[in-house]
């Protein structure tokens, strides 16, 4: 039940009370920490304001209990008090339309008339409103060739490439998830060799399935363009301050992956979240706005699936995925050779987030992973699913506290086109979003 408007400094999200986990109708204007600070000092005209961590929600509802898009004064009056009349899952579509209109309407750019001087700092941030390019865009079916698992190639470039598979990433300083320069051309040469073998299979039908109550896998949910953008964004952030590093637990054991956190930092030594990264004192980069749209889209899609099941089996909807307002994104890069993550529960989040069993949303990009999940910390008893590039996995509600982990990365399984276009190293990028 969500629509989202991405601008440079804020986004809008609405839900209605058919989202049972939420149990109250609301609509919200959520803004970045920086804008939020300004907002707090401004006051608003909305019925009530709730502060959730670094986000502000402004909420109200119409008499039917549906969400109403309430704009605060700094937002153009154009859509003020326009009720979103919709039933259940139509909300996101309507709001997207509304939001597109809002974003494309020249009269919606904030005029000085409406602005008190104290608002101008914030309203400046609304200039150049941008809708993410993937909004409402039709999914393209990619026809890409893909090698069989474990296939080996005997070109000299192939040999080079395979040697990167066993590269010891702990020695890489300022870790770059992508190749550049001559390494990149070697990799491309290798990929061309792979593509010309003709042994690759097609894939990429978007599909979805409920793996267990509260756990949904959206196959090939992220478009190819989104995957490219995710690699590029993570690469840029990853080489900067607060970027990728190889973390370790309290006992000094290193994790078999490179990690970077966005929004808040997760400290594997203390198993808590922090604003400043204790390992090196770096500030934590923000979560890039387009990712919020993708999370919301995935949540809405997953819950739609539950709704269908409910209709089919006349159930009451207790399997739904409680909605999160993500303020943390943990980005892991697993090398194809050694990347793994033992079975664990995600339990560093706040008591509220855990008690309400708010969903964790996970994006996979690059090589496929063998993902294990189950009720016990026992790999033998765990179920296994392959997560491929573009897949989105959600677990919340009844499945929020499952044990899960990555037993291995399957080499040579990333979409070749993605590797060619981005230079992504052999391995897998995983982004998990949570509400801390
Ligand atoms: O890589 C994955 O799919 C899982 C990551 C994960 O569980 C975590 O970061 O807590
Ligand atoms: Fe996890």
GROMACS .gro file of C-alpha atoms and ligand atoms in nm:
model
  447
    1UNK     CA    1   0.000   0.000   0.000
    2UNK     CA    2   0.249   0.250  -0.093
    3UNK     CA    3   0.345   0.512  -0.335
    4UNK     CA    4   0.659   0.702  -0.322
    5UNK     CA    5   0.792   1.026  -0.450
    6UNK     CA    6   1.160   1.063  -0.472
    7UNK     CA    7   1.305   1.405  -0.471
    8UNK     CA    8   1.652   1.506  -0.381
    9UNK     CA    9   1.573   1.537  -0.015
   10UNK     CA   10   1.248   1.363   0.065
   11UNK     CA   11   0.995   1.106  -0.026
   12UNK     CA   12   0.631   1.049   0.037
   13UNK     CA   13   0.476   0.727   0.133
   14UNK     CA   14   0.120   0.637   0.213
   15UNK     CA   15  -0.057   0.335   0.336
   16UNK     CA   16  -0.409   0.265   0.443
   17UNK     CA   17  -0.558   0.060   0.715
   18UNK     CA   18  -0.603  -0.249   0.503
   19UNK     CA   19  -0.242  -0.311   0.590
   20UNK     CA   20  -0.335  -0.507   0.900
   21UNK     CA   21   0.007  -0.497   1.048
   22UNK     CA   22  -0.013  -0.122   1.062
   23UNK     CA   23  -0.355  -0.114   1.226
   24UNK     CA   24  -0.406   0.250   1.164
   25UNK     CA   25  -0.469   0.455   0.859
   26UNK     CA   26  -0.201   0.697   0.784
   27UNK     CA   27  -0.022   0.881   0.522
   28UNK     CA   28   0.310   1.034   0.559
   29UNK     CA   29   0.565   1.270   0.439
   30UNK     CA   30   0.898   1.120   0.525
   31UNK     CA   31   1.201   1.333   0.493
   32UNK     CA   32   1.569   1.299   0.537
   33UNK     CA   33   1.741   1.359   0.866
   34UNK     CA   34   1.858   1.699   0.752
   35UNK     CA   35   1.517   1.810   0.628
   36UNK     CA   36   1.359   1.653   0.933
   37UNK     CA   37   1.559   1.874   1.161
   38UNK     CA   38   1.427   2.176   0.977
   39UNK     CA   39   1.075   2.048   0.990
   40UNK     CA   40   1.080   2.002   1.361
   41UNK     CA   41   1.161   2.364   1.401
   42UNK     CA   42   0.885   2.473   1.164
   43UNK     CA   43   0.582   2.300   1.303
   44UNK     CA   44   0.316   2.171   1.070
   45UNK     CA   45  -0.054   2.204   1.003
   46UNK     CA   46  -0.123   1.834   1.005
   47UNK     CA   47  -0.329   1.651   1.259
   48UNK     CA   48  -0.044   1.483   1.431
   49UNK     CA   49   0.322   1.422   1.391
   50UNK     CA   50   0.509   1.114   1.489
   51UNK     CA   51   0.884   1.103   1.487
   52UNK     CA   52   1.027   0.766   1.404
   53UNK     CA   53   1.402   0.766   1.432
   54UNK     CA   54   1.533   0.993   1.169
   55UNK     CA   55   1.201   1.016   0.986
   56UNK     CA   56   0.897   1.234   1.044
   57UNK     CA   57   0.553   1.107   0.965
   58UNK     CA   58   0.261   1.343   0.928
   59UNK     CA   59  -0.060   1.158   0.939
   60UNK     CA   60  -0.434   1.178   0.912
   61UNK     CA   61  -0.715   0.982   0.756
   62UNK     CA   62  -1.047   1.043   0.586
   63UNK     CA   63  -1.376   0.929   0.731
   64UNK     CA   64  -1.376   0.603   0.537
   65UNK     CA   65  -1.054   0.511   0.704
   66UNK     CA   66  -0.861   0.540   0.384
   67UNK     CA   67  -0.538   0.723   0.383
   68UNK     CA   68  -0.542   1.081   0.281
   69UNK     CA   69  -0.243   1.245   0.135
   70UNK     CA   70  -0.178   1.530   0.369
   71UNK     CA   71   0.066   1.782   0.252
   72UNK     CA   72   0.230   2.013   0.493
   73UNK     CA   73   0.249   2.381   0.411
   74UNK     CA   74   0.575   2.364   0.233
   75UNK     CA   75   0.428   2.129  -0.025
   76UNK     CA   76   0.214   2.286  -0.297
   77UNK     CA   77  -0.150   2.326  -0.205
   78UNK     CA   78  -0.240   2.154  -0.530
   79UNK     CA   79  -0.283   1.814  -0.368
   80UNK     CA   80  -0.359   1.920  -0.020
   81UNK     CA   81  -0.638   1.712   0.130
   82UNK     CA   82  -0.692   1.508  -0.180
   83UNK     CA   83  -0.822   1.180  -0.051
   84UNK     CA   84  -0.680   0.867  -0.199
   85UNK     CA   85  -0.997   0.677  -0.276
   86UNK     CA   86  -0.895   0.328  -0.327
   87UNK     CA   87  -0.949  -0.013  -0.199
   88UNK     CA   88  -0.672  -0.225  -0.064
   89UNK     CA   89  -0.400  -0.272  -0.316
   90UNK     CA   90  -0.493  -0.005  -0.565
   91UNK     CA   91  -0.337   0.256  -0.346
   92UNK     CA   92   0.010   0.246  -0.483
   93UNK     CA   93  -0.111   0.287  -0.840
   94UNK     CA   94  -0.326   0.585  -0.754
   95UNK     CA   95  -0.060   0.749  -0.553
   96UNK     CA   96   0.197   0.695  -0.821
   97UNK     CA   97  -0.030   0.872  -1.065
   98UNK     CA   98  -0.090   1.150  -0.821
   99UNK     CA   99   0.273   1.180  -0.748
  100UNK     CA  100   0.371   1.178  -1.116
  101UNK     CA  101   0.128   1.460  -1.170
  102UNK     CA  102   0.269   1.643  -0.875
  103UNK     CA  103   0.621   1.597  -0.998
  104UNK     CA  104   0.552   1.694  -1.356
  105UNK     CA  105   0.321   1.988  -1.290
  106UNK     CA  106   0.516   2.313  -1.323
  107UNK     CA  107   0.277   2.482  -1.082
  108UNK     CA  108   0.384   2.236  -0.819
  109UNK     CA  109   0.724   2.388  -0.786
  110UNK     CA  110   0.717   2.580  -0.467
  111UNK     CA  111   0.645   2.941  -0.502
  112UNK     CA  112   0.778   3.214  -0.284
  113UNK     CA  113   0.417   3.316  -0.211
  114UNK     CA  114   0.357   3.015   0.002
  115UNK     CA  115   0.687   3.028   0.168
  116UNK     CA  116   0.766   3.188   0.489
  117UNK     CA  117   1.134   3.268   0.490
  118UNK     CA  118   1.191   2.991   0.738
  119UNK     CA  119   1.063   2.743   0.485
  120UNK     CA  120   1.284   2.847   0.204
  121UNK     CA  121   1.578   2.639   0.313
  122UNK     CA  122   1.365   2.331   0.296
  123UNK     CA  123   1.177   2.424  -0.016
  124UNK     CA  124   1.500   2.479  -0.200
  125UNK     CA  125   1.553   2.113  -0.158
  126UNK     CA  126   1.236   2.043  -0.348
  127UNK     CA  127   1.362   2.202  -0.665
  128UNK     CA  128   1.424   1.959  -0.942
  129UNK     CA  129   1.183   1.697  -0.821
  130UNK     CA  130   1.273   1.372  -0.979
  131UNK     CA  131   1.070   1.065  -1.024
  132UNK     CA  132   1.287   0.759  -1.041
  133UNK     CA  133   1.316   0.648  -1.401
  134UNK     CA  134   1.178   0.303  -1.330
  135UNK     CA  135   0.846   0.433  -1.197
  136UNK     CA  136   0.560   0.264  -1.375
  137UNK     CA  137   0.801   0.150  -1.641
  138UNK     CA  138   0.731  -0.181  -1.799
  139UNK     CA  139   0.966  -0.455  -1.702
  140UNK     CA  140   1.188  -0.552  -1.986
  141UNK     CA  141   1.249  -0.918  -2.035
  142UNK     CA  142   1.621  -0.951  -2.071
  143UNK     CA  143   1.739  -1.214  -2.310
  144UNK     CA  144   2.077  -1.292  -2.181
  145UNK     CA  145   2.293  -1.590  -2.211
  146UNK     CA  146   2.409  -1.752  -1.898
  147UNK     CA  147   2.670  -2.023  -1.854
  148UNK     CA  148   2.600  -2.343  -1.674
  149UNK     CA  149   2.707  -2.353  -1.314
  150UNK     CA  150   3.067  -2.442  -1.266
  151UNK     CA  151   3.145  -2.424  -1.637
  152UNK     CA  152   3.509  -2.349  -1.709
  153UNK     CA  153   3.663  -2.170  -2.004
  154UNK     CA  154   4.004  -2.203  -2.149
  155UNK     CA  155   4.074  -1.862  -2.300
  156UNK     CA  156   4.370  -1.682  -2.156
  157UNK     CA  157   4.137  -1.407  -2.041
  158UNK     CA  158   3.926  -1.678  -1.886
  159UNK     CA  159   4.223  -1.801  -1.692
  160UNK     CA  160   4.283  -1.449  -1.566
  161UNK     CA  161   3.924  -1.405  -1.473
  162UNK     CA  162   3.915  -1.730  -1.286
  163UNK     CA  163   4.221  -1.623  -1.095
  164UNK     CA  164   4.022  -1.323  -0.972
  165UNK     CA  165   3.774  -1.568  -0.830
  166UNK     CA  166   4.030  -1.678  -0.580
  167UNK     CA  167   4.160  -1.329  -0.509
  168UNK     CA  168   4.201  -1.267  -0.137
  169UNK     CA  169   3.971  -0.970  -0.093
  170UNK     CA  170   4.082  -0.901   0.262
  171UNK     CA  171   4.401  -0.763   0.110
  172UNK     CA  172   4.218  -0.525  -0.122
  173UNK     CA  173   4.241  -0.174   0.018
  174UNK     CA  174   3.949   0.066  -0.037
  175UNK     CA  175   3.751  -0.222  -0.176
  176UNK     CA  176   3.610  -0.166  -0.523
  177UNK     CA  177   3.335  -0.411  -0.618
  178UNK     CA  178   3.403  -0.343  -0.986
  179UNK     CA  179   3.702  -0.397  -1.208
  180UNK     CA  180   3.863  -0.106  -1.379
  181UNK     CA  181   4.140  -0.060  -1.636
  182UNK     CA  182   4.311  -0.366  -1.779
  183UNK     CA  183   4.147  -0.600  -1.530
  184UNK     CA  184   3.815  -0.487  -1.664
  185UNK     CA  185   3.909  -0.553  -2.027
  186UNK     CA  186   4.033  -0.900  -1.931
  187UNK     CA  187   3.701  -0.965  -1.765
  188UNK     CA  188   3.509  -0.842  -2.069
  189UNK     CA  189   3.721  -1.062  -2.297
  190UNK     CA  190   3.638  -1.355  -2.076
  191UNK     CA  191   3.271  -1.271  -2.083
  192UNK     CA  192   3.272  -1.252  -2.460
  193UNK     CA  193   3.424  -1.597  -2.468
  194UNK     CA  194   3.145  -1.716  -2.243
  195UNK     CA  195   2.882  -1.554  -2.458
  196UNK     CA  196   3.013  -1.709  -2.778
  197UNK     CA  197   3.006  -2.064  -2.644
  198UNK     CA  198   2.631  -2.073  -2.692
  199UNK     CA  199   2.588  -2.293  -2.389
  200UNK     CA  200   2.412  -2.034  -2.180
  201UNK     CA  201   2.047  -2.053  -2.101
  202UNK     CA  202   1.785  -1.782  -2.096
  203UNK     CA  203   1.619  -1.672  -1.780
  204UNK     CA  204   1.419  -1.386  -1.641
  205UNK     CA  205   1.054  -1.433  -1.605
  206UNK     CA  206   0.941  -1.226  -1.312
  207UNK     CA  207   0.752  -1.449  -1.071
  208UNK     CA  208   0.677  -1.462  -0.703
  209UNK     CA  209   0.622  -1.723  -0.442
  210UNK     CA  210   0.552  -1.754  -0.073
  211UNK     CA  211   0.833  -1.967   0.070
  212UNK     CA  212   0.663  -1.992   0.408
  213UNK     CA  213   0.425  -1.772   0.607
  214UNK     CA  214   0.578  -1.426   0.615
  215UNK     CA  215   0.850  -1.504   0.364
  216UNK     CA  216   0.819  -1.411  -0.001
  217UNK     CA  217   1.059  -1.443  -0.290
  218UNK     CA  218   1.004  -1.208  -0.582
  219UNK     CA  219   1.203  -1.361  -0.868
  220UNK     CA  220   1.371  -1.119  -1.103
  221UNK     CA  221   1.191  -0.830  -0.943
  222UNK     CA  222   1.459  -0.568  -0.999
  223UNK     CA  223   1.482  -0.460  -1.360
  224UNK     CA  224   1.812  -0.487  -1.539
  225UNK     CA  225   1.848  -0.108  -1.527
  226UNK     CA  226   1.785  -0.110  -1.152
  227UNK     CA  227   2.051  -0.374  -1.104
  228UNK     CA  228   2.302  -0.169  -1.301
  229UNK     CA  229   2.215   0.136  -1.094
  230UNK     CA  230   2.251  -0.058  -0.771
  231UNK     CA  231   2.598  -0.180  -0.868
  232UNK     CA  232   2.706   0.169  -0.968
  233UNK     CA  233   2.568   0.329  -0.653
  234UNK     CA  234   2.725   0.069  -0.426
  235UNK     CA  235   3.053   0.096  -0.608
  236UNK     CA  236   3.066   0.472  -0.570
  237UNK     CA  237   2.967   0.465  -0.203
  238UNK     CA  238   3.180   0.158  -0.141
  239UNK     CA  239   3.510   0.318  -0.236
  240UNK     CA  240   3.439   0.635  -0.039
  241UNK     CA  241   3.455   0.707   0.336
  242UNK     CA  242   3.223   0.473   0.522
  243UNK     CA  243   3.251   0.229   0.230
  244UNK     CA  244   3.328  -0.142   0.213
  245UNK     CA  245   3.554  -0.307   0.466
  246UNK     CA  246   3.594  -0.658   0.598
  247UNK     CA  247   3.422  -0.660   0.937
  248UNK     CA  248   3.499  -0.884   1.230
  249UNK     CA  249   3.311  -1.011   1.532
  250UNK     CA  250   3.407  -0.943   1.892
  251UNK     CA  251   3.628  -1.252   1.907
  252UNK     CA  252   3.832  -1.128   1.610
  253UNK     CA  253   3.682  -1.371   1.355
  254UNK     CA  254   3.649  -1.199   1.022
  255UNK     CA  255   3.328  -1.225   0.824
  256UNK     CA  256   3.372  -1.381   0.478
  257UNK     CA  257   3.243  -1.074   0.304
  258UNK     CA  258   3.293  -0.702   0.253
  259UNK     CA  259   3.034  -0.484   0.423
  260UNK     CA  260   2.913  -0.127   0.408
  261UNK     CA  261   2.616   0.016   0.596
  262UNK     CA  262   2.388   0.296   0.487
  263UNK     CA  263   2.158   0.501   0.709
  264UNK     CA  264   2.301   0.362   1.031
  265UNK     CA  265   2.605   0.144   1.085
  266UNK     CA  266   2.570  -0.207   1.217
  267UNK     CA  267   2.859  -0.288   1.444
  268UNK     CA  268   2.930  -0.664   1.436
  269UNK     CA  269   3.137  -0.641   1.752
  270UNK     CA  270   2.861  -0.499   1.970
  271UNK     CA  271   2.573  -0.617   1.750
  272UNK     CA  272   2.416  -0.271   1.763
  273UNK     CA  273   2.349   0.020   1.533
  274UNK     CA  274   2.543   0.344   1.552
  275UNK     CA  275   2.551   0.678   1.372
  276UNK     CA  276   2.927   0.691   1.337
  277UNK     CA  277   3.119   0.382   1.236
  278UNK     CA  278   3.320   0.283   1.542
  279UNK     CA  279   3.573   0.087   1.339
  280UNK     CA  280   3.714   0.400   1.171
  281UNK     CA  281   3.504   0.698   1.283
  282UNK     CA  282   3.351   0.744   0.938
  283UNK     CA  283   3.007   0.894   0.889
  284UNK     CA  284   2.754   0.653   0.753
  285UNK     CA  285   2.637   0.735   0.400
  286UNK     CA  286   2.260   0.785   0.356
  287UNK     CA  287   2.040   0.534   0.183
  288UNK     CA  288   2.001   0.658  -0.176
  289UNK     CA  289   1.643   0.763  -0.244
  290UNK     CA  290   1.562   0.539  -0.542
  291UNK     CA  291   1.612   0.236  -0.320
  292UNK     CA  292   1.313   0.339  -0.108
  293UNK     CA  293   1.091   0.316  -0.413
  294UNK     CA  294   1.217  -0.030  -0.485
  295UNK     CA  295   1.157  -0.145  -0.127
  296UNK     CA  296   0.803  -0.012  -0.128
  297UNK     CA  297   0.731  -0.164  -0.463
  298UNK     CA  298   0.854  -0.501  -0.341
  299UNK     CA  299   0.649  -0.478  -0.020
  300UNK     CA  300   0.335  -0.394  -0.211
  301UNK     CA  301   0.397  -0.678  -0.454
  302UNK     CA  302   0.463  -0.930  -0.182
  303UNK     CA  303   0.153  -0.837   0.012
  304UNK     CA  304  -0.052  -0.857  -0.304
  305UNK     CA  305   0.057  -1.216  -0.324
  306UNK     CA  306  -0.069  -1.283   0.028
  307UNK     CA  307  -0.397  -1.118  -0.058
  308UNK     CA  308  -0.441  -1.349  -0.351
  309UNK     CA  309  -0.364  -1.648  -0.133
  310UNK     CA  310  -0.611  -1.525   0.127
  311UNK     CA  311  -0.881  -1.502  -0.134
  312UNK     CA  312  -0.798  -1.846  -0.260
  313UNK     CA  313  -0.788  -2.015   0.078
  314UNK     CA  314  -1.033  -1.782   0.254
  315UNK     CA  315  -0.775  -1.694   0.512
  316UNK     CA  316  -0.770  -1.389   0.731
  317UNK     CA  317  -0.445  -1.227   0.625
  318UNK     CA  318  -0.233  -1.313   0.924
  319UNK     CA  319   0.059  -1.398   0.695
  320UNK     CA  320   0.109  -1.043   0.578
  321UNK     CA  321   0.441  -0.871   0.578
  322UNK     CA  322   0.449  -0.582   0.824
  323UNK     CA  323   0.567  -0.271   0.651
  324UNK     CA  324   0.902  -0.122   0.734
  325UNK     CA  325   1.028   0.231   0.699
  326UNK     CA  326   1.385   0.140   0.623
  327UNK     CA  327   1.651   0.339   0.799
  328UNK     CA  328   1.930   0.087   0.761
  329UNK     CA  329   2.069  -0.086   0.457
  330UNK     CA  330   2.346  -0.339   0.507
  331UNK     CA  331   2.531  -0.394   0.182
  332UNK     CA  332   2.734  -0.713   0.165
  333UNK     CA  333   2.966  -0.812  -0.114
  334UNK     CA  334   3.045  -1.184  -0.121
  335UNK     CA  335   3.334  -1.291  -0.340
  336UNK     CA  336   3.245  -1.580  -0.568
  337UNK     CA  337   3.522  -1.791  -0.419
  338UNK     CA  338   3.493  -1.748  -0.046
  339UNK     CA  339   3.184  -1.544   0.032
  340UNK     CA  340   2.948  -1.689   0.288
  341UNK     CA  341   2.750  -1.595   0.597
  342UNK     CA  342   2.661  -1.839   0.871
  343UNK     CA  343   2.309  -1.899   0.996
  344UNK     CA  344   2.193  -1.614   1.216
  345UNK     CA  345   1.887  -1.415   1.311
  346UNK     CA  346   1.859  -1.044   1.239
  347UNK     CA  347   1.799  -0.921   1.588
  348UNK     CA  348   1.996  -0.599   1.641
  349UNK     CA  349   1.694  -0.388   1.555
  350UNK     CA  350   1.485  -0.203   1.813
  351UNK     CA  351   1.242  -0.384   2.037
  352UNK     CA  352   0.955  -0.225   1.850
  353UNK     CA  353   1.086  -0.335   1.513
  354UNK     CA  354   1.140  -0.689   1.640
  355UNK     CA  355   0.815  -0.713   1.836
  356UNK     CA  356   0.611  -0.585   1.547
  357UNK     CA  357   0.809  -0.822   1.329
  358UNK     CA  358   0.870  -0.555   1.068
  359UNK     CA  359   0.996  -0.701   0.744
  360UNK     CA  360   1.351  -0.732   0.627
  361UNK     CA  361   1.384  -0.675   0.253
  362UNK     CA  362   1.680  -0.821   0.068
  363UNK     CA  363   1.802  -0.744  -0.285
  364UNK     CA  364   2.040  -0.973  -0.471
  365UNK     CA  365   2.260  -0.857  -0.757
  366UNK     CA  366   2.542  -1.040  -0.935
  367UNK     CA  367   2.625  -1.407  -0.886
  368UNK     CA  368   2.362  -1.637  -0.741
  369UNK     CA  369   2.371  -1.748  -0.380
  370UNK     CA  370   2.263  -2.057  -0.197
  371UNK     CA  371   2.048  -1.908   0.074
  372UNK     CA  372   1.959  -2.119   0.375
  373UNK     CA  373   1.668  -2.056   0.610
  374UNK     CA  374   1.490  -2.238   0.887
  375UNK     CA  375   1.366  -2.237   1.244
  376UNK     CA  376   1.689  -2.364   1.395
  377UNK     CA  377   2.055  -2.275   1.371
  378UNK     CA  378   2.129  -2.600   1.194
  379UNK     CA  379   2.236  -2.610   0.832
  380UNK     CA  380   2.122  -2.971   0.795
  381UNK     CA  381   1.767  -2.881   0.892
  382UNK     CA  382   1.757  -2.560   0.689
  383UNK     CA  383   1.573  -2.516   0.362
  384UNK     CA  384   1.764  -2.384   0.064
  385UNK     CA  385   1.669  -2.146  -0.211
  386UNK     CA  386   1.885  -2.001  -0.489
  387UNK     CA  387   1.881  -1.624  -0.495
  388UNK     CA  388   1.969  -1.487  -0.837
  389UNK     CA  389   2.050  -1.142  -0.963
  390UNK     CA  390   1.739  -0.926  -0.949
  391UNK     CA  391   1.561  -1.137  -0.688
  392UNK     CA  392   1.404  -0.971  -0.387
  393UNK     CA  393   1.344  -1.171  -0.071
  394UNK     CA  394   1.122  -1.043   0.208
  395UNK     CA  395   1.081  -1.191   0.552
  396UNK     CA  396   0.867  -1.044   0.823
  397UNK     CA  397   0.567  -1.133   1.040
  398UNK     CA  398   0.577  -1.502   1.119
  399UNK     CA  399   0.917  -1.537   0.951
  400UNK     CA  400   1.087  -1.230   1.096
  401UNK     CA  401   1.298  -1.432   1.336
  402UNK     CA  402   1.407  -1.715   1.107
  403UNK     CA  403   1.766  -1.828   1.099
  404UNK     CA  404   1.917  -1.754   0.762
  405UNK     CA  405   2.252  -1.740   0.591
  406UNK     CA  406   2.444  -1.781   0.270
  407UNK     CA  407   2.618  -2.116   0.234
  408UNK     CA  408   2.796  -2.033  -0.094
  409UNK     CA  409   2.810  -1.816  -0.399
  410UNK     CA  410   2.772  -1.990  -0.733
  411UNK     CA  411   3.046  -1.863  -0.965
  412UNK     CA  412   2.976  -1.748  -1.321
  413UNK     CA  413   2.606  -1.702  -1.267
  414UNK     CA  414   2.569  -1.324  -1.280
  415UNK     CA  415   2.400  -1.183  -1.591
  416UNK     CA  416   2.686  -1.129  -1.833
  417UNK     CA  417   2.541  -0.808  -1.962
  418UNK     CA  418   2.545  -0.668  -1.612
  419UNK     CA  419   2.911  -0.762  -1.570
  420UNK     CA  420   2.999  -0.611  -1.905
  421UNK     CA  421   2.820  -0.291  -1.832
  422UNK     CA  422   2.937  -0.243  -1.474
  423UNK     CA  423   3.261  -0.441  -1.448
  424UNK     CA  424   3.125  -0.605  -1.132
  425UNK     CA  425   3.375  -0.850  -0.987
  426UNK     CA  426   3.289  -1.218  -0.956
  427UNK     CA  427   3.062  -1.226  -0.656
  428UNK     CA  428   2.733  -1.116  -0.516
  429UNK     CA  429   2.602  -0.790  -0.388
  430UNK     CA  430   2.329  -0.812  -0.128
  431UNK     CA  431   2.138  -0.522   0.021
  432UNK     CA  432   1.921  -0.586   0.325
  433UNK     CA  433   1.692  -0.311   0.444
  434UNK     CA  434   1.556  -0.296   0.795
  435UNK     CA  435   1.391  -0.057   1.033
  436UNK     CA  436   1.634  -0.035   1.321
  437LIG     O1  437   2.321  -1.202   0.174
  437LIG     C1  438   2.211  -1.237   0.210
  437LIG     O2  439   2.126  -1.281   0.134
  437LIG     C2  440   2.177  -1.231   0.358
  437LIG     C3  441   2.239  -1.118   0.430
  437LIG     C4  442   2.200  -1.117   0.573
  437LIG     O3  443   2.135  -1.203   0.621
  437LIG     C5  444   2.240  -1.006   0.659
  437LIG     O4  445   2.313  -0.914   0.614
  437LIG     O5  446   2.199  -1.005   0.776
  438LIG    FE1  447   2.058  -1.152   0.814
   0.00000   0.00000   0.00000
